[in-house]
mmCIF file of C-alpha atoms in Angstrom:
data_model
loop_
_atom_site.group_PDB
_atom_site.id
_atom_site.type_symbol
_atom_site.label_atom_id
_atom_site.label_comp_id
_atom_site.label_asym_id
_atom_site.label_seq_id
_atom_site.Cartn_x
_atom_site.Cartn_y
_atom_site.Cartn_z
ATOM 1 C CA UNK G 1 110.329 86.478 82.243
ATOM 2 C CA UNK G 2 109.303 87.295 85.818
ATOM 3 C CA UNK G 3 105.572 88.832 85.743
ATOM 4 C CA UNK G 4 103.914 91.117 87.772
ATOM 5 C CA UNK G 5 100.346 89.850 88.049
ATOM 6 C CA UNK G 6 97.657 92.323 88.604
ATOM 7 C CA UNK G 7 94.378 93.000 87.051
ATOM 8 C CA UNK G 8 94.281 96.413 84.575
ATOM 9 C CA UNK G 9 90.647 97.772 84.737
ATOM 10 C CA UNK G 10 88.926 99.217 81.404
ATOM 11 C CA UNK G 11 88.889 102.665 82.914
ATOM 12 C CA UNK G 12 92.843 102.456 83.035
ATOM 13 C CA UNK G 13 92.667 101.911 79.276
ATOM 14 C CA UNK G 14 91.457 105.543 78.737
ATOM 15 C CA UNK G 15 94.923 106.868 80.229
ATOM 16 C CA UNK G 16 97.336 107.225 77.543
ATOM 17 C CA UNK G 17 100.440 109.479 76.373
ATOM 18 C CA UNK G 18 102.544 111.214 78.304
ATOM 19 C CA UNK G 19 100.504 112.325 81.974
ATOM 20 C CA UNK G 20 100.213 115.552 83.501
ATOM 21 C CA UNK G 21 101.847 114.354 86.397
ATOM 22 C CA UNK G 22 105.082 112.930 84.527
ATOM 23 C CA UNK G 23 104.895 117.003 83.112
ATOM 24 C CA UNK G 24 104.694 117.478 87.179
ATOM 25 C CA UNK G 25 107.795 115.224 88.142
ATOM 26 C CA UNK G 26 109.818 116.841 85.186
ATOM 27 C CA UNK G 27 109.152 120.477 85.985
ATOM 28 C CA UNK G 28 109.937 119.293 89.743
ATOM 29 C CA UNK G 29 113.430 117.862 88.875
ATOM 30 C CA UNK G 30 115.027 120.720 87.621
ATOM 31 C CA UNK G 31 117.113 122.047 90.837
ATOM 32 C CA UNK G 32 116.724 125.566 91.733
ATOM 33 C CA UNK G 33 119.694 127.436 90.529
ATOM 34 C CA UNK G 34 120.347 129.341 94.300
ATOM 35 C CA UNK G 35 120.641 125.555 95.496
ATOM 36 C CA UNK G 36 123.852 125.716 97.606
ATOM 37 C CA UNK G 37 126.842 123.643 95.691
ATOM 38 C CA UNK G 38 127.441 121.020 98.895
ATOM 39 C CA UNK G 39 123.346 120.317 99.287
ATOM 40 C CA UNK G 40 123.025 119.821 95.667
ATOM 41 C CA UNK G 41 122.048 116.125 94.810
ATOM 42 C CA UNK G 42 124.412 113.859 93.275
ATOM 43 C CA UNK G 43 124.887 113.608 89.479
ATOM 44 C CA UNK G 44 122.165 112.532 88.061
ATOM 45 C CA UNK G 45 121.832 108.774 86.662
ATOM 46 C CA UNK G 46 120.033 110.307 83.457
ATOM 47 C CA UNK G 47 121.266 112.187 80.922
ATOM 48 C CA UNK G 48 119.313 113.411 78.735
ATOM 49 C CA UNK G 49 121.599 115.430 76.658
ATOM 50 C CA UNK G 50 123.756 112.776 75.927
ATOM 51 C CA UNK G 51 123.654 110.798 72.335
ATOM 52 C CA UNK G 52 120.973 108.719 71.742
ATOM 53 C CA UNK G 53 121.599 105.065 72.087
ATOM 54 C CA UNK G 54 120.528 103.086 69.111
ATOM 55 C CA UNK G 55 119.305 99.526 70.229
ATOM 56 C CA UNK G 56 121.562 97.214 71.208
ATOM 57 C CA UNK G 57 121.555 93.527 70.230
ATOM 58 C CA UNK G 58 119.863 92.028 73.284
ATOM 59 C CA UNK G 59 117.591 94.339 73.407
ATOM 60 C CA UNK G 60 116.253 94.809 69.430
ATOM 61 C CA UNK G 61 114.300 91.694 69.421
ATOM 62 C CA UNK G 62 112.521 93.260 72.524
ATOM 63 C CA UNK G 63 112.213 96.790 70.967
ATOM 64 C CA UNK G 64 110.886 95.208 67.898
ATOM 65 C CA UNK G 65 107.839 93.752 69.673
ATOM 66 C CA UNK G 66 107.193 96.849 71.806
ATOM 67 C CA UNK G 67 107.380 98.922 68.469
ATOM 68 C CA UNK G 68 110.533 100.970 69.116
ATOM 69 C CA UNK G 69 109.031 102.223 72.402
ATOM 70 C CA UNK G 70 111.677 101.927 74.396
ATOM 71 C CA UNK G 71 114.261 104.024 76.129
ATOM 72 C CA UNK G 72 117.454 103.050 78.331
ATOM 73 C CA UNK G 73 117.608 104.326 81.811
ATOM 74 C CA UNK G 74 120.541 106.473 81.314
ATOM 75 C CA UNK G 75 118.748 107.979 78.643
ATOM 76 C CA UNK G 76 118.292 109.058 75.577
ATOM 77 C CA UNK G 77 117.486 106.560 73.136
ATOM 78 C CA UNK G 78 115.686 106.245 69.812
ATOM 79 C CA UNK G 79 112.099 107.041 71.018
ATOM 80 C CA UNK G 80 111.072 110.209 72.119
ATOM 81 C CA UNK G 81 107.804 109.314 73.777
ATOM 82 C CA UNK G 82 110.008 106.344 75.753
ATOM 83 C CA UNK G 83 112.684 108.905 76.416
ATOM 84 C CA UNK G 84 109.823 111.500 78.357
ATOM 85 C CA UNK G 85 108.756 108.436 80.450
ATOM 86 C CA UNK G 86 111.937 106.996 81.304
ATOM 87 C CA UNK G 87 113.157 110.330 82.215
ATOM 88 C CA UNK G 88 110.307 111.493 84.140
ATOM 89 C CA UNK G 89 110.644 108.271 86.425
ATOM 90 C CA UNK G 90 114.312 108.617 87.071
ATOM 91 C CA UNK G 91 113.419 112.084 88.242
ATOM 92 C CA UNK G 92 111.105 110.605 90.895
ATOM 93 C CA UNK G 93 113.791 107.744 91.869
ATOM 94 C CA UNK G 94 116.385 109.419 92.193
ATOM 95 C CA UNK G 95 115.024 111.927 94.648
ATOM 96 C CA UNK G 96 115.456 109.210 97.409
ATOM 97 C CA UNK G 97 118.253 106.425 98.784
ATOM 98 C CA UNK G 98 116.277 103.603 97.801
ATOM 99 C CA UNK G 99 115.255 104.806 94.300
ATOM 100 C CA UNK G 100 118.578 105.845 93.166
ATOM 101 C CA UNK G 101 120.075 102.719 94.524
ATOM 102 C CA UNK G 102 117.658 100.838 92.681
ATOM 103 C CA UNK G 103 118.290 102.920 89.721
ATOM 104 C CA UNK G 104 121.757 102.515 89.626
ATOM 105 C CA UNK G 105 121.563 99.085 89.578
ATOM 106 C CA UNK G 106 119.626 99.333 86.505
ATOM 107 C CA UNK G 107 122.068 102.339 84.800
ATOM 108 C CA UNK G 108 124.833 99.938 85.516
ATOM 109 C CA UNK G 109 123.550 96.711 84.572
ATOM 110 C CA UNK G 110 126.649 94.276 82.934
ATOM 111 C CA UNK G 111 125.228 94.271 78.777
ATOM 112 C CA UNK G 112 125.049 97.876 79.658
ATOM 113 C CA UNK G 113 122.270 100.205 81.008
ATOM 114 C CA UNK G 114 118.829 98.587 81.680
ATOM 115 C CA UNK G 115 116.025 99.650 79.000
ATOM 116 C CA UNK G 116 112.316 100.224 79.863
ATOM 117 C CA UNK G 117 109.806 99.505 77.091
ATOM 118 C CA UNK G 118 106.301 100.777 76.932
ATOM 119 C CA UNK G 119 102.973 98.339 75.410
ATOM 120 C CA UNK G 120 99.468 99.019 75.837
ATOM 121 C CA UNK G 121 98.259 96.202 77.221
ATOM 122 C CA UNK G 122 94.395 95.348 78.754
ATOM 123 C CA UNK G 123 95.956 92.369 81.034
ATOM 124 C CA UNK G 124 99.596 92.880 81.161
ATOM 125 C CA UNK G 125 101.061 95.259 84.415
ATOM 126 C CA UNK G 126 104.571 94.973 84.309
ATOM 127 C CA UNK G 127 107.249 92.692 83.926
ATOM 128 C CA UNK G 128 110.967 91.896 83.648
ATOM 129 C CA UNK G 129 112.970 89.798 81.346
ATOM 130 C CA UNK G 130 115.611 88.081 82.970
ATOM 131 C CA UNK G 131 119.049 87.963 81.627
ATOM 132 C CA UNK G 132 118.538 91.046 79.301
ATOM 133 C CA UNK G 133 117.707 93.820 81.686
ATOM 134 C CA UNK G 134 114.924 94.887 79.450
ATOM 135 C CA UNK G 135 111.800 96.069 81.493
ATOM 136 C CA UNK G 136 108.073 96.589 79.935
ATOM 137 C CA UNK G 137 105.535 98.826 81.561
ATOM 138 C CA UNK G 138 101.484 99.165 80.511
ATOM 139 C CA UNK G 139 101.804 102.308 78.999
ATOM 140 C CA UNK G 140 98.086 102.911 79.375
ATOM 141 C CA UNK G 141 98.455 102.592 83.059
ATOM 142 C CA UNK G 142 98.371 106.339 85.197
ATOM 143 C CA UNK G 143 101.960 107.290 86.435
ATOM 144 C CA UNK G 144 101.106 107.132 89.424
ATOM 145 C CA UNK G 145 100.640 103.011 88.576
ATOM 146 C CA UNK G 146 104.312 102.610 86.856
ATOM 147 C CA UNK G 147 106.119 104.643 89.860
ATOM 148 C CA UNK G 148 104.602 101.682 92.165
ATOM 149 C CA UNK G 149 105.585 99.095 89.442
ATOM 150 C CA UNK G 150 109.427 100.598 88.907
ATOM 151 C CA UNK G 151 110.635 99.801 91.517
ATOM 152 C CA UNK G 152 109.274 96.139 91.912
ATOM 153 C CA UNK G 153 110.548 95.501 88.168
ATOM 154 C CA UNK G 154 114.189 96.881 89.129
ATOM 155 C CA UNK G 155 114.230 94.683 92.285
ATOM 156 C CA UNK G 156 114.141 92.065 90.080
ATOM 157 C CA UNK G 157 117.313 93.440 87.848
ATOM 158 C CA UNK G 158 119.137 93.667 91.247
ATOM 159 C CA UNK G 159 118.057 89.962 92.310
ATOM 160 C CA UNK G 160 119.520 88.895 89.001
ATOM 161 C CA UNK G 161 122.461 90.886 89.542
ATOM 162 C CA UNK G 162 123.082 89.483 93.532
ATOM 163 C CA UNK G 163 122.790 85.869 91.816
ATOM 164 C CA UNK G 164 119.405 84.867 93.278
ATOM 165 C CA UNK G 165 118.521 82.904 89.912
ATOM 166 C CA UNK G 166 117.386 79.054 89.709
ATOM 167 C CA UNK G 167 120.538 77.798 87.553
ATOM 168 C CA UNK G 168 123.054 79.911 89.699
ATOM 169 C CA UNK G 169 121.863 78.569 92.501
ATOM 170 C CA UNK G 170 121.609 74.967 91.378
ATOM 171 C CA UNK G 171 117.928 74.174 91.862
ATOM 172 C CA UNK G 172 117.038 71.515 89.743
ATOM 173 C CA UNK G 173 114.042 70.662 91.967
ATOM 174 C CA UNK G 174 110.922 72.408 90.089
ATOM 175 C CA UNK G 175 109.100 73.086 93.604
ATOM 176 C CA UNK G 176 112.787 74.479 95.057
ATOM 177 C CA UNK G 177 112.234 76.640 91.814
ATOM 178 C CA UNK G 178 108.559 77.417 92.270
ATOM 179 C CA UNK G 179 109.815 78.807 95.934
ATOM 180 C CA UNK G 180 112.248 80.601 94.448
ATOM 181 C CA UNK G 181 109.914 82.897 92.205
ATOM 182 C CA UNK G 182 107.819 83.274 95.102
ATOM 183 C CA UNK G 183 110.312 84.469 97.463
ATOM 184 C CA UNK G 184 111.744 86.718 94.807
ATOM 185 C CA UNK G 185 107.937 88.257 93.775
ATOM 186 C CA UNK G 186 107.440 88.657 97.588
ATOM 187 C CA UNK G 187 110.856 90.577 98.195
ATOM 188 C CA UNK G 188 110.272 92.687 95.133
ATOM 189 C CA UNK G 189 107.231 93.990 96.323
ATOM 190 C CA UNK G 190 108.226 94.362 99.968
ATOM 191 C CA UNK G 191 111.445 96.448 98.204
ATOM 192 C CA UNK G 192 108.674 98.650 96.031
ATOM 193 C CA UNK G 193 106.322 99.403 99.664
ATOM 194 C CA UNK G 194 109.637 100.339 101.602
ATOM 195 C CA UNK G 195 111.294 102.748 98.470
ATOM 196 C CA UNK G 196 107.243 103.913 97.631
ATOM 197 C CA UNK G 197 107.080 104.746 101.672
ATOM 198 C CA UNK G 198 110.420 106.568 101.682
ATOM 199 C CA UNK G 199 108.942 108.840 98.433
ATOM 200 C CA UNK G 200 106.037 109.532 100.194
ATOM 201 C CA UNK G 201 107.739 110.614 103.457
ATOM 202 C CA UNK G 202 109.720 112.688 101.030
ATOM 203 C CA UNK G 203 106.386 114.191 99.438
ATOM 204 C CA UNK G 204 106.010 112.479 97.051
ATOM 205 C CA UNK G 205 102.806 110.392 97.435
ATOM 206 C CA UNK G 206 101.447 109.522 93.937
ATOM 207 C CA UNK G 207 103.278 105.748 93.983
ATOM 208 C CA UNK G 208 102.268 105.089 97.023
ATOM 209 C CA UNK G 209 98.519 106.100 96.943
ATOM 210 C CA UNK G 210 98.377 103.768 93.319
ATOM 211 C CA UNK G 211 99.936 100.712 95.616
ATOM 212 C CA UNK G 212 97.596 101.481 98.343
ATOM 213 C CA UNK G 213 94.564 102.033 96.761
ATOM 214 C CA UNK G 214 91.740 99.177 97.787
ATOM 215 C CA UNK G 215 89.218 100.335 95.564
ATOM 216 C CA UNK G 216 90.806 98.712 92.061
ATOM 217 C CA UNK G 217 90.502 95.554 94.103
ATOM 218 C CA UNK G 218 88.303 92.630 94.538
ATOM 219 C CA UNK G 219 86.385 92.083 97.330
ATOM 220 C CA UNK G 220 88.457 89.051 98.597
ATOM 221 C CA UNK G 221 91.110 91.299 98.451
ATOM 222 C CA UNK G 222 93.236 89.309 95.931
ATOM 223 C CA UNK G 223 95.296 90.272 93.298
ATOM 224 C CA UNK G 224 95.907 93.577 94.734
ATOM 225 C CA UNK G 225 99.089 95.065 96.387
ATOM 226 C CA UNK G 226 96.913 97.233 99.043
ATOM 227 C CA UNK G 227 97.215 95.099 102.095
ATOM 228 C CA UNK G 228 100.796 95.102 101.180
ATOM 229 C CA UNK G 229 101.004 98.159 102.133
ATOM 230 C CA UNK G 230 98.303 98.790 104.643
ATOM 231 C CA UNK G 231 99.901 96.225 106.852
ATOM 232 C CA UNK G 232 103.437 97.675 106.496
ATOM 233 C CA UNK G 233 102.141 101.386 107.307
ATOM 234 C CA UNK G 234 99.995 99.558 110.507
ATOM 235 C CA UNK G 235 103.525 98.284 111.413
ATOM 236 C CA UNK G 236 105.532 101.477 111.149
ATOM 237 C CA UNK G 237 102.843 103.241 112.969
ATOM 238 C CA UNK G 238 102.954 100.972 115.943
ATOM 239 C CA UNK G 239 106.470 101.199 116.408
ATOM 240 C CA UNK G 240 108.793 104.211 114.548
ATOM 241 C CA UNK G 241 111.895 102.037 114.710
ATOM 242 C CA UNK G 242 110.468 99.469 112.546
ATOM 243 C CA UNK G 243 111.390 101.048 109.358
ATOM 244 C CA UNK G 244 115.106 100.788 109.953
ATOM 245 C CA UNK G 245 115.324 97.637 112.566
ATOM 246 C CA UNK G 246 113.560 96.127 109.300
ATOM 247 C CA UNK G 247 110.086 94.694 111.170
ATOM 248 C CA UNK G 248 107.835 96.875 108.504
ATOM 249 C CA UNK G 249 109.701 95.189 105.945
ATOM 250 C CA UNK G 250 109.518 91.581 107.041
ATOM 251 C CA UNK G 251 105.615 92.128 108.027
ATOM 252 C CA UNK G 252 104.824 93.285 104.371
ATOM 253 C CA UNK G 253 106.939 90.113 102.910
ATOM 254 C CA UNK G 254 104.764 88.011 104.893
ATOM 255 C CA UNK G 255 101.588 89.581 104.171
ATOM 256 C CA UNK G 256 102.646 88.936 100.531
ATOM 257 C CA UNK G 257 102.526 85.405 101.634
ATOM 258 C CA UNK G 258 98.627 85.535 102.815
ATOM 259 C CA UNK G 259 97.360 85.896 99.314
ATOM 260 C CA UNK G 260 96.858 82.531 98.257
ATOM 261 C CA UNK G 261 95.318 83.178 95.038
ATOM 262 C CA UNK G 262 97.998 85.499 93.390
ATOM 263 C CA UNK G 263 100.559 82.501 94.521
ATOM 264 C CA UNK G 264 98.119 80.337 92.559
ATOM 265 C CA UNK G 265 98.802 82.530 89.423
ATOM 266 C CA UNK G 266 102.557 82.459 89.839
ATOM 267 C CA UNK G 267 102.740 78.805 90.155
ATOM 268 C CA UNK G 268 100.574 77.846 87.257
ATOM 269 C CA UNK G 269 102.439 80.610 85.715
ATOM 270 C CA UNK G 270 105.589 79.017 86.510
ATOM 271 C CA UNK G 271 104.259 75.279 85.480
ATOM 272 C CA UNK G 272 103.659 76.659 82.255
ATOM 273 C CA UNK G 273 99.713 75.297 82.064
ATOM 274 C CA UNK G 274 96.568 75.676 84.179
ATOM 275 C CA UNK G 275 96.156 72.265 85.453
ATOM 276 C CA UNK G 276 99.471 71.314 87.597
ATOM 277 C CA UNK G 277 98.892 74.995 90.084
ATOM 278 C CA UNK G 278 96.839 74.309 93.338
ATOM 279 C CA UNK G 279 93.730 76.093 93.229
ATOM 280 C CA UNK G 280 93.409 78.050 96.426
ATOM 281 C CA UNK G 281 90.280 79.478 97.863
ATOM 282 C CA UNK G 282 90.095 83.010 98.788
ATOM 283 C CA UNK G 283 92.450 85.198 100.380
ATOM 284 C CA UNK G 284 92.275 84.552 104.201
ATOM 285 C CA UNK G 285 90.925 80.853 104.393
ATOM 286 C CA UNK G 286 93.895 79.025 105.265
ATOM 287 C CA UNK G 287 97.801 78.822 105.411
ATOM 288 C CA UNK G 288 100.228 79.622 102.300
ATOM 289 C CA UNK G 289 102.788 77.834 101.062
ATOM 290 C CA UNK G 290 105.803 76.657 102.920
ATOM 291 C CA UNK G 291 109.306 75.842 101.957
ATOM 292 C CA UNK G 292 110.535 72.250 103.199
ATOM 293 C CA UNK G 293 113.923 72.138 102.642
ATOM 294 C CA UNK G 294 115.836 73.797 104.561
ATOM 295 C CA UNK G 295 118.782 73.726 102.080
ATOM 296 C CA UNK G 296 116.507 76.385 99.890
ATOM 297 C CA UNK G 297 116.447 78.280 102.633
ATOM 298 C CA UNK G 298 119.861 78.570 103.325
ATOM 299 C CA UNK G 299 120.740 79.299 99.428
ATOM 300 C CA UNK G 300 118.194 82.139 99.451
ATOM 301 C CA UNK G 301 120.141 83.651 102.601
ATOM 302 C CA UNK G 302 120.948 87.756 102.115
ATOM 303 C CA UNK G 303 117.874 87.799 99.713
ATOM 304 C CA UNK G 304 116.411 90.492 101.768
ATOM 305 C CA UNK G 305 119.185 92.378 101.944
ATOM 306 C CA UNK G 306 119.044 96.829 101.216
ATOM 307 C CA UNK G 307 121.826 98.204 100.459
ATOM 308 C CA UNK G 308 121.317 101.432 101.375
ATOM 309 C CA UNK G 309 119.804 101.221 104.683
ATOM 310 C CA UNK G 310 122.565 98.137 105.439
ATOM 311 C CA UNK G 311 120.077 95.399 106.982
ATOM 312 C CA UNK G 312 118.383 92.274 105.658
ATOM 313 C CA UNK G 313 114.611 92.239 106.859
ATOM 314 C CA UNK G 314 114.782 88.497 106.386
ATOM 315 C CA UNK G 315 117.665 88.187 108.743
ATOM 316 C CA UNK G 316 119.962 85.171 109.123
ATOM 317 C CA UNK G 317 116.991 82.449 109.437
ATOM 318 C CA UNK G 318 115.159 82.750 106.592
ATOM 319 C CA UNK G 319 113.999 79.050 107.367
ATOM 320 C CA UNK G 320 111.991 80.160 110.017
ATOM 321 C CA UNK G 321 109.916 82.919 108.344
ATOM 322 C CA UNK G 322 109.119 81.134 105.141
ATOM 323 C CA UNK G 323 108.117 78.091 106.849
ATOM 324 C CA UNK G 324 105.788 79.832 109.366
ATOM 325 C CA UNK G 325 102.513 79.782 107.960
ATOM 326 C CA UNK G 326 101.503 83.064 106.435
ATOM 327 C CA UNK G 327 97.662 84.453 107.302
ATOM 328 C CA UNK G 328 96.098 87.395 106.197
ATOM 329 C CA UNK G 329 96.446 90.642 108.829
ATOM 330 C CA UNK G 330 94.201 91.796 111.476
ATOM 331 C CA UNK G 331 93.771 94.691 109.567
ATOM 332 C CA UNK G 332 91.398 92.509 107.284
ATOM 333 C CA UNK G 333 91.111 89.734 108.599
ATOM 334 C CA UNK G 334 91.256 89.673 112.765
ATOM 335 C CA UNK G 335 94.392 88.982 114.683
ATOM 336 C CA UNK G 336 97.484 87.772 112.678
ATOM 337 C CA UNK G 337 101.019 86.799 114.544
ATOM 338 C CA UNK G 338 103.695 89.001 114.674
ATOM 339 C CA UNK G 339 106.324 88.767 111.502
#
């Protein structure tokens, strides 16, 4: 299970059903019938007229536990409130590169299509079960929350998929693993700011606002994915090319890196118990963690890799940027190096 750590506030709590913006991102899916043939988009990934999918058996034990609330992401399956959902958020996806890449990955997924599950929840966010492409999402969390957490969750599918997993890669070493996870959480969310950034520039904002929204956060600024995103916008404002040379990416993987607490979470997380993690002080106050070996860096080579713009952010030397010590931005903080 790979978890997505963030803090759910009560108010979220009061959110529940289907939204009037997943109403919104259905009623803006449907193509408009004078829609030339040759600019239409491709077929969709989502069917929803297609028979339902009963459960299948790596995923009942799942749908059990979630109460049946789950739908696969080629759609339909036995729930009609997890069919809505699931459909509404492949409408979103797939109205960019990155989200239908993403998607796909999920629709095509080797036990079959990927299945999203919905739990109310006043602690979980979202998460990912390794191995059995089965996704769960707060379903008393806004839309606008689980179109920023989609993507994130599906990165994680696709690093599965690509091979970036402890056993496959032979770490045996529990802090080679512990580097691992981090890596992995940090590319997930720089994938969800870069595919959230692309749906805003496409108008559609409402992921993107939810990621970049500072005022569900602490005052240290930790556990929160806003400077995430803050520091990759800063980036791509200084310098237009940095979106496709990759530089907005890398800077937002790093800034991932500068808040020490959340990697506190993930590595008593990962230890299993609340003594063995280091307890860092707030965001900001020193250095993260860095990777010694350099044969961990070389097995985690290509994990920054997107498809569909055909660059790794990380580039060849992923030594090199996980071993440089990680601070928080200027945009907090005061002056940070370069990525």
């Amino acid at each position: 299970m790979t978890p997505h750590f963030r803090k759910v506030r009560p108010w979220r709590n009061l959110i529940t059903g289907l939204s009037t913006s997943t109403a919104l991102l259905l009623a803006l899916s449907a193509p408009a019938n004078d829609t030339p043939l040759h600019a239409q988009a491709p077929t969709p990934l989502y069917n929803p007229d297609a028979p339902a999918q009963s459960f299948p058996t790596h995923v009942v034990g799942h749908a059990q536990k979630f109460d049946g609330l789950c739908a696969p992401v080629t759609g339909p399956g036995p729930s009609q409130y997890a069919n809505r959902r699931v459909q509404a958020l492949n409408s979103l996806m797939e109205k960019t590169p990155l989200g239908r890449h993403i998607w796909e990955q999920a629709a095509t997924y080797d036990k079959g299509p990927a299945w999203i599950c919905f739990t109310p929840s006043s602690d979980m966010y979202a998460f990912y079960y390794t191995g059995t492409g089965v996704l769960v999402l707060n379903s008393d969390l806004p839309e606008g929350e689980h179109i920023a957490a989609i993507p994130h969750e599906l990165r994680h599918l696709e690093q599965e998929r690509r091979g970036f997993i402890a056993d496959a890669l032979g770490f045996t070493d529990e802090d080679d693993r512990l580097n691992l996870q981090l890596a992995k959480e940090a590319d997930a969310e720089t994938f969800a700011t870069l595919t959230l950034w692309e749906l805003k520039q496409a108008g559609y904002p409402a992921g993107w606002d939810a990621h970049n929204n500072t005022s569900v956060c602490p005052e240290t600024m930790n556990n929160c994915y806003a400077m995430i995103s803050k520091t990759f916008e800063a980036v791509a404002a200084a310098d237009p090319t940095a979106i496709t040379n990759g530089t907005a990416a890398r800077a937002a993987f790093r800034e991932w890196y500068a808040d020490l607490e959340l990697m506190d979470r993930y590595e008593r997380h990962h230890y299993g118990y609340m003594g063995r993690g280091r307890h860092f002080p707030p965001r900001g106050s020193m250095s993260s963690h860095t990777v010694p070996a350099d044969d961990f860096a070389k097995a985690v080579t290509g994990l920054g890799f997107i498809a569909p713009y055909g660059f790794d952010y990380l580039g060849g030397d992923v030594a090199k940027i996980l071993k440089r010590p990680a601070y928080s931005t200027k945009i907090y903080y005061g002056d940070d190096p370069a990525p």
